[in-house]
mmCIF file of C-alpha atoms and ligand atoms in Angstrom:
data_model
loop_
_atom_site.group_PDB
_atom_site.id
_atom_site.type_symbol
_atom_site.label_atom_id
_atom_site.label_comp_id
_atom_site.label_asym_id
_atom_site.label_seq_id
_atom_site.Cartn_x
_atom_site.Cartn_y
_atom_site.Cartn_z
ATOM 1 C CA UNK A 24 89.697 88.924 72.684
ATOM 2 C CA UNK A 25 92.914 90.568 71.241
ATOM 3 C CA UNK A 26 95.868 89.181 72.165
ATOM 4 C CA UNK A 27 99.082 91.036 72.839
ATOM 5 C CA UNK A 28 101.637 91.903 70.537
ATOM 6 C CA UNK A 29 104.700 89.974 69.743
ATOM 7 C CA UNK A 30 107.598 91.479 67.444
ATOM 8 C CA UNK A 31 110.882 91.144 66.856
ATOM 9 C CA UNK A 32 113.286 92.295 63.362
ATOM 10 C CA UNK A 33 115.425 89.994 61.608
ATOM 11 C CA UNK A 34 118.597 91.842 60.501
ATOM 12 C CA UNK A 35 119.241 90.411 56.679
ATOM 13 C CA UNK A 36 123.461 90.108 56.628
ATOM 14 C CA UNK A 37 124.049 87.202 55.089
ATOM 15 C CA UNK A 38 122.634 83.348 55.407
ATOM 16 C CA UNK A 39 121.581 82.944 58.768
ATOM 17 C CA UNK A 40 123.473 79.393 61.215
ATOM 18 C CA UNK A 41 122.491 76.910 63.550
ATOM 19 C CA UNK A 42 123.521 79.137 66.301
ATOM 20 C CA UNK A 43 120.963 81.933 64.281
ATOM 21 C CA UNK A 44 118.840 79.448 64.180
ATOM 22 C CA UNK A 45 118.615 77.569 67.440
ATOM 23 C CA UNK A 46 119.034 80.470 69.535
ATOM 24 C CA UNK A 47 116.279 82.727 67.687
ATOM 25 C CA UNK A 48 114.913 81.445 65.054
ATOM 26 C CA UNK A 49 113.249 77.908 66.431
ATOM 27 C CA UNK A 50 111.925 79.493 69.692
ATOM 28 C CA UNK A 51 110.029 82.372 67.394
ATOM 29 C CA UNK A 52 108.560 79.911 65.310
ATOM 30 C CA UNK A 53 107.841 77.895 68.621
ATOM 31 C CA UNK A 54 106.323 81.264 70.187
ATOM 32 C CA UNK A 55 104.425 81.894 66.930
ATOM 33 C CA UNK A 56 103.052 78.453 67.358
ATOM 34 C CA UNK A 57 101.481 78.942 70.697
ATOM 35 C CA UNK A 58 99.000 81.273 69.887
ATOM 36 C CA UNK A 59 99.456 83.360 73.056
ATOM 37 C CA UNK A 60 100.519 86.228 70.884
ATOM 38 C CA UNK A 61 99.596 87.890 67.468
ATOM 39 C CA UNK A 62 102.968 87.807 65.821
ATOM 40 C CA UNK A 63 104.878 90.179 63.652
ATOM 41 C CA UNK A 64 108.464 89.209 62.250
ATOM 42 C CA UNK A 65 110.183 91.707 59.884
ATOM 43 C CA UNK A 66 112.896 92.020 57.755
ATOM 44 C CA UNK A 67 115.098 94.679 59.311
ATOM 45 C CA UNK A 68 116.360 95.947 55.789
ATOM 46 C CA UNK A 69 117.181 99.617 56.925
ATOM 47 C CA UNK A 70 118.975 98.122 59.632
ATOM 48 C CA UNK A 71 121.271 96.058 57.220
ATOM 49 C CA UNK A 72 121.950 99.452 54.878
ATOM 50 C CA UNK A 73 123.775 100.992 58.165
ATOM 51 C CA UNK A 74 126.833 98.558 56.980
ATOM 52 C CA UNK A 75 125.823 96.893 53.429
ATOM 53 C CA UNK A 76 126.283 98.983 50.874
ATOM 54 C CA UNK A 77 126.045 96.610 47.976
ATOM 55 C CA UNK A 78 123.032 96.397 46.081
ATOM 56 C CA UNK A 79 123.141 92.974 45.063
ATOM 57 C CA UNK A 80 124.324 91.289 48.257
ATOM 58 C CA UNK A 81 121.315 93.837 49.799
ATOM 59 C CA UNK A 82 118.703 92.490 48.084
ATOM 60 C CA UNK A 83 120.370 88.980 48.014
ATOM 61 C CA UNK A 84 120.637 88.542 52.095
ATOM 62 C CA UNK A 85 116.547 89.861 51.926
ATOM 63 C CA UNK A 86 115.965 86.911 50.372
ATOM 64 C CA UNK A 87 118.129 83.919 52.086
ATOM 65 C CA UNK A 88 116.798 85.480 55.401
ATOM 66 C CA UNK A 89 112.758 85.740 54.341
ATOM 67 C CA UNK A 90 113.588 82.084 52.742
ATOM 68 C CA UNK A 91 114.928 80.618 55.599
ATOM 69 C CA UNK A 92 112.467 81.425 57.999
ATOM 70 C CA UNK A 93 109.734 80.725 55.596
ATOM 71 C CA UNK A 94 111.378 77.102 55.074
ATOM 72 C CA UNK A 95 111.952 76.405 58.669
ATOM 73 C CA UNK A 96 108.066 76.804 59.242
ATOM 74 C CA UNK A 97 107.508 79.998 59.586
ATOM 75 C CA UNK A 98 103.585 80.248 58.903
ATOM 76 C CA UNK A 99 102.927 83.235 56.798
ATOM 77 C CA UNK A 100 99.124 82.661 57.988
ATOM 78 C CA UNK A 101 100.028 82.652 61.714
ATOM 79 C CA UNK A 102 103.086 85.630 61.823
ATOM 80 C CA UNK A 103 102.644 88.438 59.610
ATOM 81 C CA UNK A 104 106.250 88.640 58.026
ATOM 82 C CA UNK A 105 107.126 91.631 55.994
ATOM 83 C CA UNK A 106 110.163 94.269 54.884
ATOM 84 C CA UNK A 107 110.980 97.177 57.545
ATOM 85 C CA UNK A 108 111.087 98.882 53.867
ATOM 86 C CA UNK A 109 107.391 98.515 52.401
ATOM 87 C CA UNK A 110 105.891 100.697 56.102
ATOM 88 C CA UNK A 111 107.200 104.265 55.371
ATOM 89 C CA UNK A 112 105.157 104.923 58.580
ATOM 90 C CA UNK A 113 107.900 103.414 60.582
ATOM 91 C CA UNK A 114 110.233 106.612 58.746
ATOM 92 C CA UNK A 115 108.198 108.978 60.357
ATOM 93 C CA UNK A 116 108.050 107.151 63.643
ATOM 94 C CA UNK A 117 111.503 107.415 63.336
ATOM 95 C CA UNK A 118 112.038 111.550 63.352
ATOM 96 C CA UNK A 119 108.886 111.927 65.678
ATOM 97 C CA UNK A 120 110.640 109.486 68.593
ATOM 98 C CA UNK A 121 114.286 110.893 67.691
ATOM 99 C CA UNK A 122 113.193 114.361 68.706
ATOM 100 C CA UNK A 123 112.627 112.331 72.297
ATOM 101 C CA UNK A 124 115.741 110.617 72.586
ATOM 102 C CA UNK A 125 118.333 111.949 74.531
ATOM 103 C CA UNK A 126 121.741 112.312 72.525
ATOM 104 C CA UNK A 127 123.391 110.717 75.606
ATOM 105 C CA UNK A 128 121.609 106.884 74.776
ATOM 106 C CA UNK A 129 123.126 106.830 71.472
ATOM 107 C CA UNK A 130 126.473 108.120 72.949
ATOM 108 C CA UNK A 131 125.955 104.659 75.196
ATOM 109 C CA UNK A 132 124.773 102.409 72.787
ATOM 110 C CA UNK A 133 126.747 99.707 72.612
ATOM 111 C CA UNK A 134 127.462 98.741 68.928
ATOM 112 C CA UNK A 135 128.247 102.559 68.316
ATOM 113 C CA UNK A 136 130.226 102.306 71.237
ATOM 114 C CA UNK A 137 132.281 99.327 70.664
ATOM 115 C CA UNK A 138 133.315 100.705 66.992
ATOM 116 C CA UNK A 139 134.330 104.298 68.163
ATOM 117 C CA UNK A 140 136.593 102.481 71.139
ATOM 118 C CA UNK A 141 137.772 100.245 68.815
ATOM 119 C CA UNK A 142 139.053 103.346 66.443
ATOM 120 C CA UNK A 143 140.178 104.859 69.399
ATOM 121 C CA UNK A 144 142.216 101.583 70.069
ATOM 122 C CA UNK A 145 143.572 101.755 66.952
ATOM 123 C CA UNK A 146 144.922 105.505 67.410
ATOM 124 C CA UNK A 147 142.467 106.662 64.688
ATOM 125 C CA UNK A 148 139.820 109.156 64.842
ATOM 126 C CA UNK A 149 136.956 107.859 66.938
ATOM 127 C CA UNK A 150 134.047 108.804 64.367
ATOM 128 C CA UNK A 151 136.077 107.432 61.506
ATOM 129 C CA UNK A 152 133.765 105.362 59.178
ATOM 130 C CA UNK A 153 130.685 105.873 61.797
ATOM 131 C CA UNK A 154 127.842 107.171 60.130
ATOM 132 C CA UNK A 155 124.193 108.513 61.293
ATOM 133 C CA UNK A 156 122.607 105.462 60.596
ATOM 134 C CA UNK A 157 125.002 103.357 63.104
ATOM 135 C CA UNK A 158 124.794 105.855 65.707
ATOM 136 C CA UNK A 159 120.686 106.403 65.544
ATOM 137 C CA UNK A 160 119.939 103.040 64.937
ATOM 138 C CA UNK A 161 118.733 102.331 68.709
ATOM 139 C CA UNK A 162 115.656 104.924 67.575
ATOM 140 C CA UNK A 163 115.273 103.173 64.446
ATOM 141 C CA UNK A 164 114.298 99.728 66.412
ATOM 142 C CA UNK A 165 112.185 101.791 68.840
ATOM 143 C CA UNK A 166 109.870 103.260 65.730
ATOM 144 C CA UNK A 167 110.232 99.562 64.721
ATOM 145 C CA UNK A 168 108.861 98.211 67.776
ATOM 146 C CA UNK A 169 106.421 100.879 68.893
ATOM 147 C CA UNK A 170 104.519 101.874 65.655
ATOM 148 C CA UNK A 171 102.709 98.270 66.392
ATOM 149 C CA UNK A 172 101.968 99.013 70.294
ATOM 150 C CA UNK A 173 104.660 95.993 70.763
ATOM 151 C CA UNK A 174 103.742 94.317 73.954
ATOM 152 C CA UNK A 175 106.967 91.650 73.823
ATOM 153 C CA UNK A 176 109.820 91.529 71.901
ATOM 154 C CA UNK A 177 111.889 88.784 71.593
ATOM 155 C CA UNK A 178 115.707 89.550 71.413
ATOM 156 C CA UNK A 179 118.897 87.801 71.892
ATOM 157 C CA UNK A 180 120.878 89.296 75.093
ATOM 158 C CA UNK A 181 122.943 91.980 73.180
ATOM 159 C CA UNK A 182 120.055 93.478 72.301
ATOM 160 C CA UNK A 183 118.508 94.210 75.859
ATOM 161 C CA UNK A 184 120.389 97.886 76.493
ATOM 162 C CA UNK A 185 117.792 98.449 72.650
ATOM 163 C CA UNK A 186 114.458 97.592 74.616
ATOM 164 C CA UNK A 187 115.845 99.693 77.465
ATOM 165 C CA UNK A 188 115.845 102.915 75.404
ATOM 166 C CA UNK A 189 113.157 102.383 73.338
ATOM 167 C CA UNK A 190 111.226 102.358 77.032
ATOM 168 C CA UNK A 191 112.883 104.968 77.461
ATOM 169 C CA UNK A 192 111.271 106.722 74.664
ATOM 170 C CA UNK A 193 108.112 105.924 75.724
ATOM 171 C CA UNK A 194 108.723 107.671 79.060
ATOM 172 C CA UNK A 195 109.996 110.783 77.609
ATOM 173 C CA UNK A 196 106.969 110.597 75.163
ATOM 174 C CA UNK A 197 104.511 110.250 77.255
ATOM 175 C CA UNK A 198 105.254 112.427 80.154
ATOM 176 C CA UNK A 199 104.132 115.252 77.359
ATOM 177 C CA UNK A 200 101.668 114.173 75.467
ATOM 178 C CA UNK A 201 99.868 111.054 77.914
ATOM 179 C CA UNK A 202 99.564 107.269 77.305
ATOM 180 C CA UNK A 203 100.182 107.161 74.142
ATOM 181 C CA UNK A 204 103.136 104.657 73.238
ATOM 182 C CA UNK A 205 102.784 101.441 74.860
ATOM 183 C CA UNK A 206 106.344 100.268 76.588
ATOM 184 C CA UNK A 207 107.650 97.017 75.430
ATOM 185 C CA UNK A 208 109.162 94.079 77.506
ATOM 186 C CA UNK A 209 112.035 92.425 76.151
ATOM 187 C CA UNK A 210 112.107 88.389 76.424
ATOM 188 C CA UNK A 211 115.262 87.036 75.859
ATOM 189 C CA UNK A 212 115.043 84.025 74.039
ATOM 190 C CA UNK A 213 118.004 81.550 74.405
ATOM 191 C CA UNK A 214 120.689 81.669 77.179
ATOM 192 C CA UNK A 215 122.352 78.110 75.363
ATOM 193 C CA UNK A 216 124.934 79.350 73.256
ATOM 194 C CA UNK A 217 125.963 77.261 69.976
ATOM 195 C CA UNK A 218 129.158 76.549 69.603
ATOM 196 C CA UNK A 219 130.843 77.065 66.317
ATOM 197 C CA UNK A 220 133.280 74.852 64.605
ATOM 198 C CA UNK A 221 136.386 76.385 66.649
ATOM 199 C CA UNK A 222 134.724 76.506 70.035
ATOM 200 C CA UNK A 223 133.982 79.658 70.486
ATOM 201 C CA UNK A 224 130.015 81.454 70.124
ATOM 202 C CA UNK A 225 128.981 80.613 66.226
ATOM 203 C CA UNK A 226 128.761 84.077 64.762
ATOM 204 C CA UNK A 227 129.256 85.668 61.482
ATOM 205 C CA UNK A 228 131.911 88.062 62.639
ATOM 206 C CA UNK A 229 134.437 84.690 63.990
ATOM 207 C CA UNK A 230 133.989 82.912 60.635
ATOM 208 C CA UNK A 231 133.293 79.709 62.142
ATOM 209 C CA UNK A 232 129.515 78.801 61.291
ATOM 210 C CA UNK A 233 127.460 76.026 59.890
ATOM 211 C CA UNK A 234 125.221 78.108 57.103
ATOM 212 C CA UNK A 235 122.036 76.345 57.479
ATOM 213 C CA UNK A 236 121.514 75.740 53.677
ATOM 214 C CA UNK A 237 124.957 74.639 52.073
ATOM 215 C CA UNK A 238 124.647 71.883 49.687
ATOM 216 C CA UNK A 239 125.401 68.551 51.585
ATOM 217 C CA UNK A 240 128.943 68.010 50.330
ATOM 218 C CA UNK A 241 130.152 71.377 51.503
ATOM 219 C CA UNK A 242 127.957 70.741 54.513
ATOM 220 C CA UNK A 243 130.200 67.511 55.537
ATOM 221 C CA UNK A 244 133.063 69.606 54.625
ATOM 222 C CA UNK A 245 132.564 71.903 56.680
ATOM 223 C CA UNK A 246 131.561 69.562 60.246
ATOM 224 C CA UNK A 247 134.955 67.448 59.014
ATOM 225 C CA UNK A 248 136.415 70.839 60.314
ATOM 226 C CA UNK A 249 135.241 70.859 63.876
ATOM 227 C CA UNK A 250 137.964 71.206 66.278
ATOM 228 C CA UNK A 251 139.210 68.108 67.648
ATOM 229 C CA UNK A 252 141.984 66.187 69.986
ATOM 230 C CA UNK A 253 144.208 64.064 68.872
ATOM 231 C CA UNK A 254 143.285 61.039 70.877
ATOM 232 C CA UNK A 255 143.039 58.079 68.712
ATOM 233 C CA UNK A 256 140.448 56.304 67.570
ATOM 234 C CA UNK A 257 140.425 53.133 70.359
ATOM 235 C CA UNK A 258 140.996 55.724 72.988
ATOM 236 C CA UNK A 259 137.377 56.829 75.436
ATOM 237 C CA UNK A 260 136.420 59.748 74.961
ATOM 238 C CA UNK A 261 134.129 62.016 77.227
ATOM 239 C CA UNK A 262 130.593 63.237 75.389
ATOM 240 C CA UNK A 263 130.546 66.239 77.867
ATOM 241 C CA UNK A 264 134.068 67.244 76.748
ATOM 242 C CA UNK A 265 132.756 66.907 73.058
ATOM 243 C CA UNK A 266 132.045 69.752 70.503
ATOM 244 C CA UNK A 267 130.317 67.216 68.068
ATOM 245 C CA UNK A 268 128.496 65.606 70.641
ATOM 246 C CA UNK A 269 127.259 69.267 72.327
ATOM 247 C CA UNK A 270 125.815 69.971 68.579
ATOM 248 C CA UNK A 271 124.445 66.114 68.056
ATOM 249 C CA UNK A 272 122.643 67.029 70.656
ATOM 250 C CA UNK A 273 120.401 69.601 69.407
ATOM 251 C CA UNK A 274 119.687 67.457 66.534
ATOM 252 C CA UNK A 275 118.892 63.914 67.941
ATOM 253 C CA UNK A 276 116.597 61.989 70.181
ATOM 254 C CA UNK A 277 117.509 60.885 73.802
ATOM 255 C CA UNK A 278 118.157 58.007 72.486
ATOM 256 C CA UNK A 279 120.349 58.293 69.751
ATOM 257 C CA UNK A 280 122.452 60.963 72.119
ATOM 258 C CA UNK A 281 122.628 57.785 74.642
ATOM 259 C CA UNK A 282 123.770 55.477 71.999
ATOM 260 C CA UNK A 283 126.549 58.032 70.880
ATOM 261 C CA UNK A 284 127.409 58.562 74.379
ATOM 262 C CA UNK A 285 128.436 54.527 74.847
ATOM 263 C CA UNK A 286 130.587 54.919 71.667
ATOM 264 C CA UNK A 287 132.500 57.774 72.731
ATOM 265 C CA UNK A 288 132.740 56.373 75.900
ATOM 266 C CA UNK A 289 134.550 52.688 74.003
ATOM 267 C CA UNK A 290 136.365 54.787 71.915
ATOM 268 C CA UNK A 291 135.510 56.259 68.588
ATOM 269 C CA UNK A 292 137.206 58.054 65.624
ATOM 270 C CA UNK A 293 136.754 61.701 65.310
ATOM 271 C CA UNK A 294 135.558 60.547 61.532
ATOM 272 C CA UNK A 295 133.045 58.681 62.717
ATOM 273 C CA UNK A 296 131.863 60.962 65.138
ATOM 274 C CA UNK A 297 131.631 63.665 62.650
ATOM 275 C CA UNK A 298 129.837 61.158 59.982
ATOM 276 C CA UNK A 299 126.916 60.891 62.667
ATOM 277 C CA UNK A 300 126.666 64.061 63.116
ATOM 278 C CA UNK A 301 126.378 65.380 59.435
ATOM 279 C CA UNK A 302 123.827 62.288 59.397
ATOM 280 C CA UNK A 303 121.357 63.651 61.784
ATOM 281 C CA UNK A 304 121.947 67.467 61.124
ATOM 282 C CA UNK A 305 121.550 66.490 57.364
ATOM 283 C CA UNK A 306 118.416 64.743 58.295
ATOM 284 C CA UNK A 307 117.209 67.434 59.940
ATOM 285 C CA UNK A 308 117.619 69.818 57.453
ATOM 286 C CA UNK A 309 116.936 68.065 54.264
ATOM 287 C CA UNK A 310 113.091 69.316 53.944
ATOM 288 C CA UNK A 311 113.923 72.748 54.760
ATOM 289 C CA UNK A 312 116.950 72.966 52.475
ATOM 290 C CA UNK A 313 114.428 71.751 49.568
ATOM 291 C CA UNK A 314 111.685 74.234 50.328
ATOM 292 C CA UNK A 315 114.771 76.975 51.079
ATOM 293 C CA UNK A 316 116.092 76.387 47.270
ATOM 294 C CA UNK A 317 112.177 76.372 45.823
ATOM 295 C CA UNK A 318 111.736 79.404 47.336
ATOM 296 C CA UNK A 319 115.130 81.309 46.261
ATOM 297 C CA UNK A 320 114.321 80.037 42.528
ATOM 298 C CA UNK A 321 111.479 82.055 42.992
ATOM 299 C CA UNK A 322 111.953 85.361 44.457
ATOM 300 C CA UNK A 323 108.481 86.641 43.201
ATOM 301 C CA UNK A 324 106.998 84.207 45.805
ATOM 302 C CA UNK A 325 108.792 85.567 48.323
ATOM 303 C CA UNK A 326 108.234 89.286 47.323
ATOM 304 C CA UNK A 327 104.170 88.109 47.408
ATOM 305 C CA UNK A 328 104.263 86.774 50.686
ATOM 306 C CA UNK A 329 106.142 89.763 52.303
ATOM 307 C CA UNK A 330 103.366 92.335 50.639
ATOM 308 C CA UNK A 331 100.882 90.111 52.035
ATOM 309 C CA UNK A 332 102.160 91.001 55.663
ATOM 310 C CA UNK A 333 102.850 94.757 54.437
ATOM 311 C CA UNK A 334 99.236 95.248 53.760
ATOM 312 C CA UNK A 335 97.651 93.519 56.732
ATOM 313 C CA UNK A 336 100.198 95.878 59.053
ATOM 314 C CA UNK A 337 99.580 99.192 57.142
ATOM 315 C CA UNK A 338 96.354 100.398 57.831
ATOM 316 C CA UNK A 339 97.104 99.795 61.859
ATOM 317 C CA UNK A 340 100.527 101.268 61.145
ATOM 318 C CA UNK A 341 98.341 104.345 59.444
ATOM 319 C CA UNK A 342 95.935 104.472 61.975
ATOM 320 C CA UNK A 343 98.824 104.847 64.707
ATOM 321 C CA UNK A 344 101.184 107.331 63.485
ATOM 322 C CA UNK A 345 97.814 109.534 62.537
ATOM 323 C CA UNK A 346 97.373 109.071 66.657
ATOM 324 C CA UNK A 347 101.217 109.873 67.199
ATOM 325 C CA UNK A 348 101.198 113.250 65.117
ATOM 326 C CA UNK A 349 98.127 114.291 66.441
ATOM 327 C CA UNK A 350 99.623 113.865 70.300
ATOM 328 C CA UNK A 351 102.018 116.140 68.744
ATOM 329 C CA UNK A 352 99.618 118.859 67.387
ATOM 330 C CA UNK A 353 101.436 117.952 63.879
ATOM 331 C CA UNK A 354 97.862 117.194 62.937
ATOM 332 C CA UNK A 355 95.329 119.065 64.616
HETATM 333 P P1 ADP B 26 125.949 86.660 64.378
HETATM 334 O O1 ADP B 26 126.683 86.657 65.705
HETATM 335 O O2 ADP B 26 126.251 85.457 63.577
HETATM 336 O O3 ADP B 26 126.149 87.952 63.595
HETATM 337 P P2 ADP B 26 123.403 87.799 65.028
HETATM 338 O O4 ADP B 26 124.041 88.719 66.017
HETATM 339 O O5 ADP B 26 122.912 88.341 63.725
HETATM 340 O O6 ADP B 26 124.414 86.593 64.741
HETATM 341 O O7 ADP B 26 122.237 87.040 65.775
HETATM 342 C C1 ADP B 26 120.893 86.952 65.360
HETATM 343 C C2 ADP B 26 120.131 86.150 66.415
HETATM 344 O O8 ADP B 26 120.685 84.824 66.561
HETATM 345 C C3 ADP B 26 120.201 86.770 67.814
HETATM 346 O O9 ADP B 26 118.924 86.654 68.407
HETATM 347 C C4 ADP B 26 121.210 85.937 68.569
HETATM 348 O O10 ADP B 26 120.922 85.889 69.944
HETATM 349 C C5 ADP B 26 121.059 84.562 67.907
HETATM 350 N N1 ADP B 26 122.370 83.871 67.903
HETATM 351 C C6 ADP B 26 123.447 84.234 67.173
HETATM 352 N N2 ADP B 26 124.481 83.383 67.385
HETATM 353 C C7 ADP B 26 124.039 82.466 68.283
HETATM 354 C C8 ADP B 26 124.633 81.323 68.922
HETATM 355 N N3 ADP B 26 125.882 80.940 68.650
HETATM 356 N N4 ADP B 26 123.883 80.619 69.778
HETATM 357 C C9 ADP B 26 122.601 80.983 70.060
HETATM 358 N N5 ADP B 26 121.992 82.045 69.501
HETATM 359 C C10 ADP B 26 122.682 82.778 68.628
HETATM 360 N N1 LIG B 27 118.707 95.123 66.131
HETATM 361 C C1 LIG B 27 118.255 93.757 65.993
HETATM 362 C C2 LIG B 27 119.462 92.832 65.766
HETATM 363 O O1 LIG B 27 120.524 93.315 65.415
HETATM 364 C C3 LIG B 27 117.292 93.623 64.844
HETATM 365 C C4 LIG B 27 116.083 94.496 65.036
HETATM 366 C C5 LIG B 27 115.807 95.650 64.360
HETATM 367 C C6 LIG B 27 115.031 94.298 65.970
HETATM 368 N N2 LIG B 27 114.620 96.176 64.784
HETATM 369 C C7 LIG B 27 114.131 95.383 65.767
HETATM 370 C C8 LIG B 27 114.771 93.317 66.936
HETATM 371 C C9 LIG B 27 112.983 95.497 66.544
HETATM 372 C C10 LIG B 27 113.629 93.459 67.692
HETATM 373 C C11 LIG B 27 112.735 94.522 67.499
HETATM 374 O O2 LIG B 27 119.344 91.629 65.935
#
């Protein structure tokens, strides 16, 4: 029996977090795991060139993004990984589903939105430094998603209005030509939030993450940082009221979290707080970080495995858009 299809695109802009990492990342790999689905992660390198217009960092966050999934146990066997890049089909898909898209979505979209308000804000022109590829890129993820016949998609929250349009797409579609797309369901994957070292949601754009693969020195370094009080050391302290102790969670047993909980609760030093918790994410991340640093040392491998995935996708990729374009009469 086939089973249904499972995608989702990993946007490569630099080394992805914990928060990246518990909140999409484990629960893929967890999905991927179940077998309920036949599973297709990609690379979302078109997406990235919308904002990074460096070669070098380009082809550098390909790699620490393909690495790190592929060290935290990704199975190349079980989800066909590849690079939005190596399917030109997906191009295509692209200008056949824009020609169905009402102007109005993008004017909606969110990220599009948020950058012409903030230029607005800011007294400038609202288009200023908005290009075509920020402003279509909702159509881009639909050809993404519905070159496969994507059944589910999992997607963090922001990326719900996305899903929305791209079934949107499929309406428009198909009211002309028939059943042809297949309309995706969205499945958002984590409503826990990771905090990052100030507090507030780890992300990229506040500066305040924990880079999954740092050396450990700059690793401790960087946990020493987490916010704290100034209580002293002899002074109780409440876990639930705790920064480090809401991110030793995600990395320790019930146990060890009830263990930390008494010594917070007799007093303990923000040091040593922060010393167990560098000890058990370290722990946890020691295997990965090897197999993460084998891997970049070896870009080749990772180029091999994401051509593997390329070629298992392209002939049904091939076979669809021949469908598509003959719905259209593009092909007769
Ligand atoms: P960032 O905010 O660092 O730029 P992205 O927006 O690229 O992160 O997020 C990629 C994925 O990681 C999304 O699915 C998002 O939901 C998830 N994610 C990002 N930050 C967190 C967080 N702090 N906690 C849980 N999940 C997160
Ligand atoms: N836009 C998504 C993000 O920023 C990445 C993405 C691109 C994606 N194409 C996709 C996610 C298709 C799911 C399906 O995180």
């Amino acid at each position: 029996m086939t089973k249904p299809i499972c995608l989702t695109g990993i946007k490569p802009t630099g080394m992805p977090h914990l928060g990246n990492y518990l909140g999409a990342i484990k629960p893929a790999i967890e999905m991927a795991n179940s077998n309920q689905y036949d599973c297709f992660y990609f690379i979302a390198d078109y997406h990235s060139l919308t904002t990074i217009h460096q070669p070098k960092l380009m082809s550098q966050y390909v790699y620490e993004v393909a690495a790190t999934w592929l060290s935290m146990g990704l199975d190349p066997e079980k989800v066909t990984i590849y690079r939005q890049s190596d399917l030109p089909q997906i191009m295509e898909m692209n200008w056949i589903l824009s020609c169905f898209t009402a102007k109005g979505h993008m004017n909606r979209a969110h990220a599009y939105k948020a950058l012409s308000q903030a230029n607005i804000d800011a007294g400038r022109d609202s288009d200023q430094g908005v290009n075509m590829g920020i402003y279509g890129y909702p159509v881009l993820m639909a050809a993404d998603i519905l070159f496969l016949r994507t059944n589910l998609v999992p997607v963090g929250a922001d990326q719900l209005q996305h899903i929305e349009i791209a079934r949107e797409i499929v309406s428009s579609f198909n009211a002309v030509y028939g059943e042809v797309l297949v309309a995706p369901e969205a499945m958002v994957q984590s409503e826990t939030l990771i905090p990052g070292l100030d507090g507030r949601k780890m992300s990229k754009s506040y500066q305040n993450t924990i880079p999954l693969f740092l050396p450990e020195k700059k690793l401790q370094k960087l946990i020493n940082k987490i916010k704290t009080d100034s209580l002293p050391p002899e002074a109780p302290k409440d876990p639930a009221d705790s920064l480090i102790f809401d991110l030793y969670k995600f990395f320790s047993t019930k146990q060890q979290q009830d263990e930390l909980a008494a010594w917070f609760k007799r007093g303990i030093g923000w040091g040593e707080a922060k010393a167990e918790l560098f000890k058990v994410i370290n722990a946890g991340l020691e295997q990965p970080r090897a197999r993460y640093e084998e891997l970049m040392a070896n870009p080749k491998e990772i180029d091999r495995i994401l051509e593997m995935g390329a070629e298992k996708v392209r002939p049904k990729a091939q076979e669809f858009l021949t469908k598509v374009k003959k719905a259209t009469g593009i092909i007769c």
